[in-house]
Amino acid sequence: MHGHRLRTPEADRSRRWFMNKALLAGGVAAVATMTGCSSDASDTATASSSSGAPNGAPSGGPGGGMPTGAMPSGGPGGGGSGMGPGQSEVKYADFKGVSTDGKITDGLYSIHSTDVSTDGIVKAAQAFLDGLGAKERKSCTFDVDNDEWLAWSNVDGYQRKGVRMGDITATKRDLGYALLGAALSADGLTRTRNIMKLNAFLGDYSGGNRETLTEGAYFFTFMGTPSTTKPWGFQYEGHHVAINFFVLGDQVVMTPTFMGSEPTSATYKGEKITLFKTEIKAGLTLLRSLTAAQRAKVISSDKKSGDDMKAGAGQDNAKLAYQGLVAKDFTSAQKQNLLDLVRVYVGNMNDGHAEVKMTEVEDHLDTTYFYWMGETKDSSAFYYRVHSPVVLIEYDAQSPLAYGTKSSGGGNSSPGAGAGGGMGGPNGTPTQQHIHTVIRTPNGGDYGVDLLKLHLDNDH
């Protein structure tokens, strides 16, 4: 049976807890642990693409000796930062979705025709799977409702299952990129590839020989079998990237999608790469279109911590109240700026399905909230959130973990590099050179869970 775990959940949680505890403890060891820069990171942090078995994961009885409730609920790893699911990871059967108060609003989603074909996505997925060897294919295929959906992380050293891009041939990798190209927009594919390149840049910057800080340290997993009629999906995941892509007929859900980078601007193999300029500009454009009275309601503080994300990895059932200002009384121009901001994130998906999602967002525009923390200059490190019954977007400029923390040299002289910013986590000084973003579908929509339930209720 596909989808069985080759490692124990207890060992997984134990290892993640120790990683997160190291970060909270601060110091050089914490940076090494969370960035994969420790001396044994390349040996212990990456799962085998053929077996998915861990190397050196903590063992023991239930919980691996981890004290109950030891994981901080709001700090790195235990909160929304995307550092790893940790104890907060929920099983598929226990998934409810992000809500404002723990109660899910029903009736928001339905099974219907979008008139946007998924044939190309299905063919590309099947071609990739057909190109794999039997052992590779077995390692990356799971049931459509498997817990593996929810087991994604932002951390480079997190143990992942599936087929690792760096472990397969160039021909097979090209088939994988072709699948991403069918599922994503041109901009979405470019963002994903650039995040991978800057991950490799960080590996070089940190001294090299880090298997997790390369372009190859990204994994494909498949839930269900590619089909134009039956539910299925795939996940593409690694450091600073987690794309969850669910398909049912011609309907698509591409959330949660996490995209981040450290650094966000650097030259890699002669190519100057700069990420998140669009996300920064669109957020500032909306904010600056508001009146002074509106901004007073949107901005909670001109200060922010080094980590303010609430809905990252492991926060699939997060309770997040609306904050800021609702768009009901926005002017037409302000509402358009809000839609333009949402489109930046939704637009990572292929163009046809992005338009379908934007229509859904627009239907709930009057109940969409905009919220901000931090200063408002072009170069400021700030946080913003867009939140409605059908979409949740977070942008968070975070404190440095590995780039810009050197006292001198090492390539940290770029504007906004955050030199002297200190350690990452809530107590660090945020910078535009370390950014996390996430988009979710609240009220049970993530991973296509609500659509799958409707499908099973109505068709089986």
PDB file of N, CA and C in Angstrom, residues 336-422:
ATOM      1  N   GLN A 336      -9.156  47.970  -6.296  1.00  0.00           N
ATOM      2  CA  GLN A 336      -8.353  47.455  -7.395  1.00  0.00           C
ATOM      3  C   GLN A 336      -6.918  47.200  -6.944  1.00  0.00           C
ATOM      4  N   ASN A 337      -6.392  48.081  -6.120  1.00  0.00           N
ATOM      5  CA  ASN A 337      -5.046  47.868  -5.585  1.00  0.00           C
ATOM      6  C   ASN A 337      -4.985  46.611  -4.719  1.00  0.00           C
ATOM      7  N   LEU A 338      -6.056  46.374  -3.981  1.00  0.00           N
ATOM      8  CA  LEU A 338      -6.134  45.159  -3.168  1.00  0.00           C
ATOM      9  C   LEU A 338      -6.155  43.916  -4.052  1.00  0.00           C
ATOM     10  N   LEU A 339      -6.952  43.954  -5.104  1.00  0.00           N
ATOM     11  CA  LEU A 339      -7.005  42.821  -6.032  1.00  0.00           C
ATOM     12  C   LEU A 339      -5.666  42.616  -6.732  1.00  0.00           C
ATOM     13  N   ASP A 340      -5.003  43.709  -7.068  1.00  0.00           N
ATOM     14  CA  ASP A 340      -3.685  43.608  -7.707  1.00  0.00           C
ATOM     15  C   ASP A 340      -2.684  42.943  -6.770  1.00  0.00           C
ATOM     16  N   LEU A 341      -2.796  43.247  -5.482  1.00  0.00           N
ATOM     17  CA  LEU A 341      -1.914  42.622  -4.505  1.00  0.00           C
ATOM     18  C   LEU A 341      -2.181  41.124  -4.414  1.00  0.00           C
ATOM     19  N   VAL A 342      -3.437  40.747  -4.311  1.00  0.00           N
ATOM     20  CA  VAL A 342      -3.788  39.328  -4.237  1.00  0.00           C
ATOM     21  C   VAL A 342      -3.320  38.593  -5.490  1.00  0.00           C
ATOM     22  N   ARG A 343      -3.456  39.242  -6.641  1.00  0.00           N
ATOM     23  CA  ARG A 343      -3.089  38.606  -7.908  1.00  0.00           C
ATOM     24  C   ARG A 343      -1.609  38.250  -7.970  1.00  0.00           C
ATOM     25  N   VAL A 344      -0.767  39.011  -7.291  1.00  0.00           N
ATOM     26  CA  VAL A 344       0.666  38.695  -7.274  1.00  0.00           C
ATOM     27  C   VAL A 344       0.882  37.272  -6.749  1.00  0.00           C
ATOM     28  N   TYR A 345       0.130  36.901  -5.725  1.00  0.00           N
ATOM     29  CA  TYR A 345       0.288  35.587  -5.103  1.00  0.00           C
ATOM     30  C   TYR A 345      -0.512  34.514  -5.836  1.00  0.00           C
ATOM     31  N   VAL A 346      -1.757  34.814  -6.140  1.00  0.00           N
ATOM     32  CA  VAL A 346      -2.573  33.870  -6.903  1.00  0.00           C
ATOM     33  C   VAL A 346      -1.946  33.627  -8.272  1.00  0.00           C
ATOM     34  N   GLY A 347      -1.286  34.644  -8.805  1.00  0.00           N
ATOM     35  CA  GLY A 347      -0.695  34.565 -10.133  1.00  0.00           C
ATOM     36  C   GLY A 347       0.488  33.643 -10.263  1.00  0.00           C
ATOM     37  N   ASN A 348       0.917  33.007  -9.189  1.00  0.00           N
ATOM     38  CA  ASN A 348       1.932  31.963  -9.320  1.00  0.00           C
ATOM     39  C   ASN A 348       1.360  30.716  -9.979  1.00  0.00           C
ATOM     40  N   MET A 349       0.036  30.580  -9.935  1.00  0.00           N
ATOM     41  CA  MET A 349      -0.654  29.466 -10.575  1.00  0.00           C
ATOM     42  C   MET A 349      -0.847  29.761 -12.060  1.00  0.00           C
ATOM     43  N   ASN A 350      -1.018  28.726 -12.851  1.00  0.00           N
ATOM     44  CA  ASN A 350      -1.227  28.929 -14.285  1.00  0.00           C
ATOM     45  C   ASN A 350      -2.363  29.917 -14.526  1.00  0.00           C
ATOM     46  N   ASP A 351      -2.253  30.646 -15.598  1.00  0.00           N
ATOM     47  CA  ASP A 351      -3.101  31.824 -15.809  1.00  0.00           C
ATOM     48  C   ASP A 351      -4.596  31.525 -15.756  1.00  0.00           C
ATOM     49  N   GLY A 352      -5.029  30.436 -16.383  1.00  0.00           N
ATOM     50  CA  GLY A 352      -6.458  30.134 -16.420  1.00  0.00           C
ATOM     51  C   GLY A 352      -7.040  29.882 -15.050  1.00  0.00           C
ATOM     52  N   HIS A 353      -6.383  29.062 -14.267  1.00  0.00           N
ATOM     53  CA  HIS A 353      -6.903  28.764 -12.926  1.00  0.00           C
ATOM     54  C   HIS A 353      -6.695  29.926 -11.966  1.00  0.00           C
ATOM     55  N   ALA A 354      -5.693  30.757 -12.240  1.00  0.00           N
ATOM     56  CA  ALA A 354      -5.529  31.970 -11.428  1.00  0.00           C
ATOM     57  C   ALA A 354      -6.734  32.886 -11.592  1.00  0.00           C
ATOM     58  N   GLU A 355      -7.247  32.993 -12.807  1.00  0.00           N
ATOM     59  CA  GLU A 355      -8.429  33.824 -13.029  1.00  0.00           C
ATOM     60  C   GLU A 355      -9.644  33.266 -12.297  1.00  0.00           C
ATOM     61  N   VAL A 356      -9.765  31.953 -12.258  1.00  0.00           N
ATOM     62  CA  VAL A 356     -10.865  31.326 -11.514  1.00  0.00           C
ATOM     63  C   VAL A 356     -10.775  31.693 -10.036  1.00  0.00           C
ATOM     64  N   LYS A 357      -9.568  31.614  -9.484  1.00  0.00           N
ATOM     65  CA  LYS A 357      -9.379  31.957  -8.072  1.00  0.00           C
ATOM     66  C   LYS A 357      -9.628  33.435  -7.824  1.00  0.00           C
ATOM     67  N   MET A 358      -9.197  34.287  -8.736  1.00  0.00           N
ATOM     68  CA  MET A 358      -9.401  35.719  -8.549  1.00  0.00           C
ATOM     69  C   MET A 358     -10.889  36.068  -8.535  1.00  0.00           C
ATOM     70  N   THR A 359     -11.683  35.360  -9.320  1.00  0.00           N
ATOM     71  CA  THR A 359     -13.136  35.579  -9.304  1.00  0.00           C
ATOM     72  C   THR A 359     -13.701  35.228  -7.934  1.00  0.00           C
ATOM     73  N   GLU A 360     -13.211  34.139  -7.370  1.00  0.00           N
ATOM     74  CA  GLU A 360     -13.634  33.734  -6.026  1.00  0.00           C
ATOM     75  C   GLU A 360     -13.244  34.789  -4.998  1.00  0.00           C
ATOM     76  N   VAL A 361     -12.030  35.300  -5.101  1.00  0.00           N
ATOM     77  CA  VAL A 361     -11.562  36.350  -4.188  1.00  0.00           C
ATOM     78  C   VAL A 361     -12.420  37.604  -4.323  1.00  0.00           C
ATOM     79  N   GLU A 362     -12.714  37.982  -5.547  1.00  0.00           N
ATOM     80  CA  GLU A 362     -13.486  39.201  -5.783  1.00  0.00           C
ATOM     81  C   GLU A 362     -14.902  39.075  -5.235  1.00  0.00           C
ATOM     82  N   ASP A 363     -15.455  37.859  -5.254  1.00  0.00           N
ATOM     83  CA  ASP A 363     -16.795  37.638  -4.713  1.00  0.00           C
ATOM     84  C   ASP A 363     -16.851  37.920  -3.210  1.00  0.00           C
ATOM     85  N   HIS A 364     -15.702  37.884  -2.546  1.00  0.00           N
ATOM     86  CA  HIS A 364     -15.635  38.129  -1.107  1.00  0.00           C
ATOM     87  C   HIS A 364     -14.813  39.376  -0.795  1.00  0.00           C
ATOM     88  N   LEU A 365     -14.721  40.264  -1.755  1.00  0.00           N
ATOM     89  CA  LEU A 365     -13.846  41.423  -1.587  1.00  0.00           C
ATOM     90  C   LEU A 365     -14.288  42.325  -0.442  1.00  0.00           C
ATOM     91  N   ASP A 366     -15.573  42.491  -0.272  1.00  0.00           N
ATOM     92  CA  ASP A 366     -16.071  43.396   0.769  1.00  0.00           C
ATOM     93  C   ASP A 366     -15.826  42.864   2.177  1.00  0.00           C
ATOM     94  N   THR A 367     -15.497  41.583   2.293  1.00  0.00           N
ATOM     95  CA  THR A 367     -15.185  41.012   3.612  1.00  0.00           C
ATOM     96  C   THR A 367     -13.699  40.633   3.694  1.00  0.00           C
ATOM     97  N   THR A 368     -12.885  41.330   2.939  1.00  0.00           N
ATOM     98  CA  THR A 368     -11.438  41.101   2.929  1.00  0.00           C
ATOM     99  C   THR A 368     -10.746  42.166   3.776  1.00  0.00           C
ATOM    100  N   TYR A 369      -9.862  41.728   4.645  1.00  0.00           N
ATOM    101  CA  TYR A 369      -9.159  42.627   5.565  1.00  0.00           C
ATOM    102  C   TYR A 369      -7.704  42.811   5.134  1.00  0.00           C
ATOM    103  N   PHE A 370      -7.186  44.025   5.375  1.00  0.00           N
ATOM    104  CA  PHE A 370      -5.793  44.341   5.111  1.00  0.00           C
ATOM    105  C   PHE A 370      -5.153  44.823   6.404  1.00  0.00           C
ATOM    106  N   TYR A 371      -3.980  44.250   6.711  1.00  0.00           N
ATOM    107  CA  TYR A 371      -3.328  44.487   8.007  1.00  0.00           C
ATOM    108  C   TYR A 371      -1.834  44.667   7.790  1.00  0.00           C
ATOM    109  N   TRP A 372      -1.204  45.508   8.626  1.00  0.00           N
ATOM    110  CA  TRP A 372       0.206  45.865   8.415  1.00  0.00           C
ATOM    111  C   TRP A 372       0.920  46.056   9.741  1.00  0.00           C
ATOM    112  N   MET A 373       2.190  45.637   9.794  1.00  0.00           N
ATOM    113  CA  MET A 373       3.086  45.941  10.913  1.00  0.00           C
ATOM    114  C   MET A 373       4.426  46.392  10.345  1.00  0.00           C
ATOM    115  N   GLY A 374       4.993  47.426  10.953  1.00  0.00           N
ATOM    116  CA  GLY A 374       6.304  47.889  10.532  1.00  0.00           C
ATOM    117  C   GLY A 374       6.250  49.216   9.816  1.00  0.00           C
ATOM    118  N   GLU A 375       7.424  49.689   9.434  1.00  0.00           N
ATOM    119  CA  GLU A 375       7.523  50.968   8.736  1.00  0.00           C
ATOM    120  C   GLU A 375       7.068  50.824   7.287  1.00  0.00           C
ATOM    121  N   THR A 376       7.048  51.931   6.565  1.00  0.00           N
ATOM    122  CA  THR A 376       6.378  51.934   5.257  1.00  0.00           C
ATOM    123  C   THR A 376       7.242  52.508   4.142  1.00  0.00           C
ATOM    124  N   LYS A 377       8.548  52.527   4.333  1.00  0.00           N
ATOM    125  CA  LYS A 377       9.433  52.992   3.271  1.00  0.00           C
ATOM    126  C   LYS A 377       9.694  51.860   2.278  1.00  0.00           C
ATOM    127  N   ASP A 378      10.204  52.208   1.100  1.00  0.00           N
ATOM    128  CA  ASP A 378      10.508  51.198   0.091  1.00  0.00           C
ATOM    129  C   ASP A 378      11.463  50.140   0.634  1.00  0.00           C
ATOM    130  N   SER A 379      12.383  50.559   1.480  1.00  0.00           N
ATOM    131  CA  SER A 379      13.410  49.660   1.990  1.00  0.00           C
ATOM    132  C   SER A 379      13.067  49.044   3.338  1.00  0.00           C
ATOM    133  N   SER A 380      11.883  49.345   3.868  1.00  0.00           N
ATOM    134  CA  SER A 380      11.523  48.891   5.211  1.00  0.00           C
ATOM    135  C   SER A 380      11.285  47.382   5.265  1.00  0.00           C
ATOM    136  N   ALA A 381      11.570  46.821   6.425  1.00  0.00           N
ATOM    137  CA  ALA A 381      11.223  45.433   6.708  1.00  0.00           C
ATOM    138  C   ALA A 381       9.861  45.445   7.405  1.00  0.00           C
ATOM    139  N   PHE A 382       8.829  45.004   6.694  1.00  0.00           N
ATOM    140  CA  PHE A 382       7.474  45.066   7.236  1.00  0.00           C
ATOM    141  C   PHE A 382       6.760  43.731   7.062  1.00  0.00           C
ATOM    142  N   TYR A 383       5.585  43.664   7.654  1.00  0.00           N
ATOM    143  CA  TYR A 383       4.694  42.503   7.552  1.00  0.00           C
ATOM    144  C   TYR A 383       3.335  43.002   7.089  1.00  0.00           C
ATOM    145  N   TYR A 384       2.698  42.260   6.178  1.00  0.00           N
ATOM    146  CA  TYR A 384       1.301  42.570   5.859  1.00  0.00           C
ATOM    147  C   TYR A 384       0.523  41.278   5.649  1.00  0.00           C
ATOM    148  N   ARG A 385      -0.802  41.418   5.788  1.00  0.00           N
ATOM    149  CA  ARG A 385      -1.703  40.279   5.670  1.00  0.00           C
ATOM    150  C   ARG A 385      -2.959  40.676   4.911  1.00  0.00           C
ATOM    151  N   VAL A 386      -3.381  39.822   4.014  1.00  0.00           N
ATOM    152  CA  VAL A 386      -4.681  39.941   3.353  1.00  0.00           C
ATOM    153  C   VAL A 386      -5.491  38.719   3.779  1.00  0.00           C
ATOM    154  N   HIS A 387      -6.704  38.942   4.268  1.00  0.00           N
ATOM    155  CA  HIS A 387      -7.435  37.845   4.900  1.00  0.00           C
ATOM    156  C   HIS A 387      -8.929  37.983   4.617  1.00  0.00           C
ATOM    157  N   SER A 388      -9.492  36.961   4.009  1.00  0.00           N
ATOM    158  CA  SER A 388     -10.935  36.903   3.749  1.00  0.00           C
ATOM    159  C   SER A 388     -11.392  35.478   3.997  1.00  0.00           C
ATOM    160  N   PRO A 389     -12.694  35.182   3.837  1.00  0.00           N
ATOM    161  CA  PRO A 389     -13.139  33.791   4.026  1.00  0.00           C
ATOM    162  C   PRO A 389     -12.488  32.809   3.056  1.00  0.00           C
ATOM    163  N   VAL A 390     -11.965  33.290   1.909  1.00  0.00           N
ATOM    164  CA  VAL A 390     -11.463  32.372   0.888  1.00  0.00           C
ATOM    165  C   VAL A 390      -9.992  32.560   0.546  1.00  0.00           C
ATOM    166  N   VAL A 391      -9.321  33.513   1.154  1.00  0.00           N
ATOM    167  CA  VAL A 391      -7.895  33.676   0.881  1.00  0.00           C
ATOM    168  C   VAL A 391      -7.195  34.270   2.108  1.00  0.00           C
ATOM    169  N   LEU A 392      -6.003  33.772   2.364  1.00  0.00           N
ATOM    170  CA  LEU A 392      -5.148  34.314   3.408  1.00  0.00           C
ATOM    171  C   LEU A 392      -3.743  34.446   2.834  1.00  0.00           C
ATOM    172  N   ILE A 393      -3.207  35.655   2.857  1.00  0.00           N
ATOM    173  CA  ILE A 393      -1.868  35.922   2.347  1.00  0.00           C
ATOM    174  C   ILE A 393      -1.059  36.590   3.441  1.00  0.00           C
ATOM    175  N   GLU A 394       0.159  36.113   3.637  1.00  0.00           N
ATOM    176  CA  GLU A 394       1.073  36.763   4.564  1.00  0.00           C
ATOM    177  C   GLU A 394       2.401  37.038   3.867  1.00  0.00           C
ATOM    178  N   TYR A 395       2.902  38.244   4.084  1.00  0.00           N
ATOM    179  CA  TYR A 395       4.249  38.631   3.661  1.00  0.00           C
ATOM    180  C   TYR A 395       4.993  39.047   4.914  1.00  0.00           C
ATOM    181  N   ASP A 396       6.184  38.477   5.136  1.00  0.00           N
ATOM    182  CA  ASP A 396       6.913  38.746   6.372  1.00  0.00           C
ATOM    183  C   ASP A 396       8.403  38.890   6.097  1.00  0.00           C
ATOM    184  N   ALA A 397       8.931  40.100   6.301  1.00  0.00           N
ATOM    185  CA  ALA A 397      10.373  40.314   6.256  1.00  0.00           C
ATOM    186  C   ALA A 397      10.952  39.884   7.597  1.00  0.00           C
ATOM    187  N   GLN A 398      11.833  38.897   7.575  1.00  0.00           N
ATOM    188  CA  GLN A 398      12.301  38.280   8.800  1.00  0.00           C
ATOM    189  C   GLN A 398      13.758  38.637   9.089  1.00  0.00           C
ATOM    190  N   SER A 399      14.198  38.279  10.279  1.00  0.00           N
ATOM    191  CA  SER A 399      15.588  38.534  10.649  1.00  0.00           C
ATOM    192  C   SER A 399      16.491  37.486  10.005  1.00  0.00           C
ATOM    193  N   PRO A 400      17.758  37.819   9.793  1.00  0.00           N
ATOM    194  CA  PRO A 400      18.660  36.894   9.097  1.00  0.00           C
ATOM    195  C   PRO A 400      18.994  35.673   9.933  1.00  0.00           C
ATOM    196  N   LEU A 401      19.124  34.541   9.252  1.00  0.00           N
ATOM    197  CA  LEU A 401      19.600  33.318   9.881  1.00  0.00           C
ATOM    198  C   LEU A 401      21.019  32.986   9.457  1.00  0.00           C
ATOM    199  N   ALA A 402      21.330  33.233   8.188  1.00  0.00           N
ATOM    200  CA  ALA A 402      22.633  32.813   7.683  1.00  0.00           C
ATOM    201  C   ALA A 402      23.288  33.833   6.775  1.00  0.00           C
ATOM    202  N   TYR A 403      22.524  34.773   6.222  1.00  0.00           N
ATOM    203  CA  TYR A 403      23.085  35.740   5.284  1.00  0.00           C
ATOM    204  C   TYR A 403      23.076  37.128   5.925  1.00  0.00           C
ATOM    205  N   GLY A 404      24.210  37.821   5.844  1.00  0.00           N
ATOM    206  CA  GLY A 404      24.279  39.154   6.420  1.00  0.00           C
ATOM    207  C   GLY A 404      24.549  39.161   7.904  1.00  0.00           C
ATOM    208  N   THR A 405      24.902  37.992   8.453  1.00  0.00           N
ATOM    209  CA  THR A 405      25.196  37.931   9.883  1.00  0.00           C
ATOM    210  C   THR A 405      26.691  37.978  10.152  1.00  0.00           C
ATOM    211  N   LYS A 406      27.495  37.940   9.074  1.00  0.00           N
ATOM    212  CA  LYS A 406      28.944  38.006   9.266  1.00  0.00           C
ATOM    213  C   LYS A 406      29.351  39.432   9.610  1.00  0.00           C
ATOM    214  N   SER A 407      30.388  39.552  10.397  1.00  0.00           N
ATOM    215  CA  SER A 407      30.812  40.873  10.857  1.00  0.00           C
ATOM    216  C   SER A 407      31.420  41.693   9.738  1.00  0.00           C
ATOM    217  N   SER A 408      32.033  41.031   8.767  1.00  0.00           N
ATOM    218  CA  SER A 408      32.599  41.747   7.631  1.00  0.00           C
ATOM    219  C   SER A 408      32.805  40.782   6.496  1.00  0.00           C
ATOM    220  N   GLY A 409      32.818  41.349   5.259  1.00  0.00           N
ATOM    221  CA  GLY A 409      33.073  40.536   4.080  1.00  0.00           C
ATOM    222  C   GLY A 409      31.983  39.517   3.840  1.00  0.00           C
ATOM    223  N   GLY A 410      32.326  38.493   3.032  1.00  0.00           N
ATOM    224  CA  GLY A 410      31.400  37.385   2.804  1.00  0.00           C
ATOM    225  C   GLY A 410      30.218  37.728   1.955  1.00  0.00           C
ATOM    226  N   GLY A 411      30.228  38.888   1.328  1.00  0.00           N
ATOM    227  CA  GLY A 411      29.144  39.208   0.407  1.00  0.00           C
ATOM    228  C   GLY A 411      27.922  39.773   1.064  1.00  0.00           C
ATOM    229  N   ASN A 412      28.033  40.289   2.287  1.00  0.00           N
ATOM    230  CA  ASN A 412      26.854  40.787   2.981  1.00  0.00           C
ATOM    231  C   ASN A 412      26.752  42.301   2.917  1.00  0.00           C
ATOM    232  N   SER A 413      27.336  42.879   1.898  1.00  0.00           N
ATOM    233  CA  SER A 413      27.317  44.331   1.798  1.00  0.00           C
ATOM    234  C   SER A 413      26.184  44.856   0.925  1.00  0.00           C
ATOM    235  N   SER A 414      25.327  43.951   0.445  1.00  0.00           N
ATOM    236  CA  SER A 414      24.209  44.384  -0.392  1.00  0.00           C
ATOM    237  C   SER A 414      23.250  45.242   0.416  1.00  0.00           C
ATOM    238  N   PRO A 415      22.557  46.193  -0.237  1.00  0.00           N
ATOM    239  CA  PRO A 415      21.577  47.000   0.487  1.00  0.00           C
ATOM    240  C   PRO A 415      20.529  46.111   1.137  1.00  0.00           C
ATOM    241  N   GLY A 416      20.263  46.374   2.393  1.00  0.00           N
ATOM    242  CA  GLY A 416      19.240  45.594   3.094  1.00  0.00           C
ATOM    243  C   GLY A 416      19.710  44.229   3.525  1.00  0.00           C
ATOM    244  N   ALA A 417      21.023  43.964   3.417  1.00  0.00           N
ATOM    245  CA  ALA A 417      21.508  42.627   3.755  1.00  0.00           C
ATOM    246  C   ALA A 417      21.329  42.307   5.228  1.00  0.00           C
ATOM    247  N   GLY A 418      21.182  43.328   6.054  1.00  0.00           N
ATOM    248  CA  GLY A 418      20.896  43.083   7.463  1.00  0.00           C
ATOM    249  C   GLY A 418      22.131  42.837   8.282  1.00  0.00           C
ATOM    250  N   ALA A 419      23.280  43.370   7.864  1.00  0.00           N
ATOM    251  CA  ALA A 419      24.491  43.208   8.658  1.00  0.00           C
ATOM    252  C   ALA A 419      24.245  43.728  10.065  1.00  0.00           C
ATOM    253  N   GLY A 420      24.638  42.932  11.032  1.00  0.00           N
ATOM    254  CA  GLY A 420      24.402  43.326  12.419  1.00  0.00           C
ATOM    255  C   GLY A 420      22.994  43.021  12.883  1.00  0.00           C
ATOM    256  N   GLY A 421      22.199  42.360  12.041  1.00  0.00           N
ATOM    257  CA  GLY A 421      20.835  42.040  12.418  1.00  0.00           C
ATOM    258  C   GLY A 421      20.746  40.958  13.472  1.00  0.00           C
ATOM    259  N   GLY A 422      21.831  40.228  13.653  1.00  0.00           N
ATOM    260  CA  GLY A 422      21.842  39.215  14.693  1.00  0.00           C
ATOM    261  C   GLY A 422      21.098  37.962  14.280  1.00  0.00           C
TER     262      GLY A 422
END
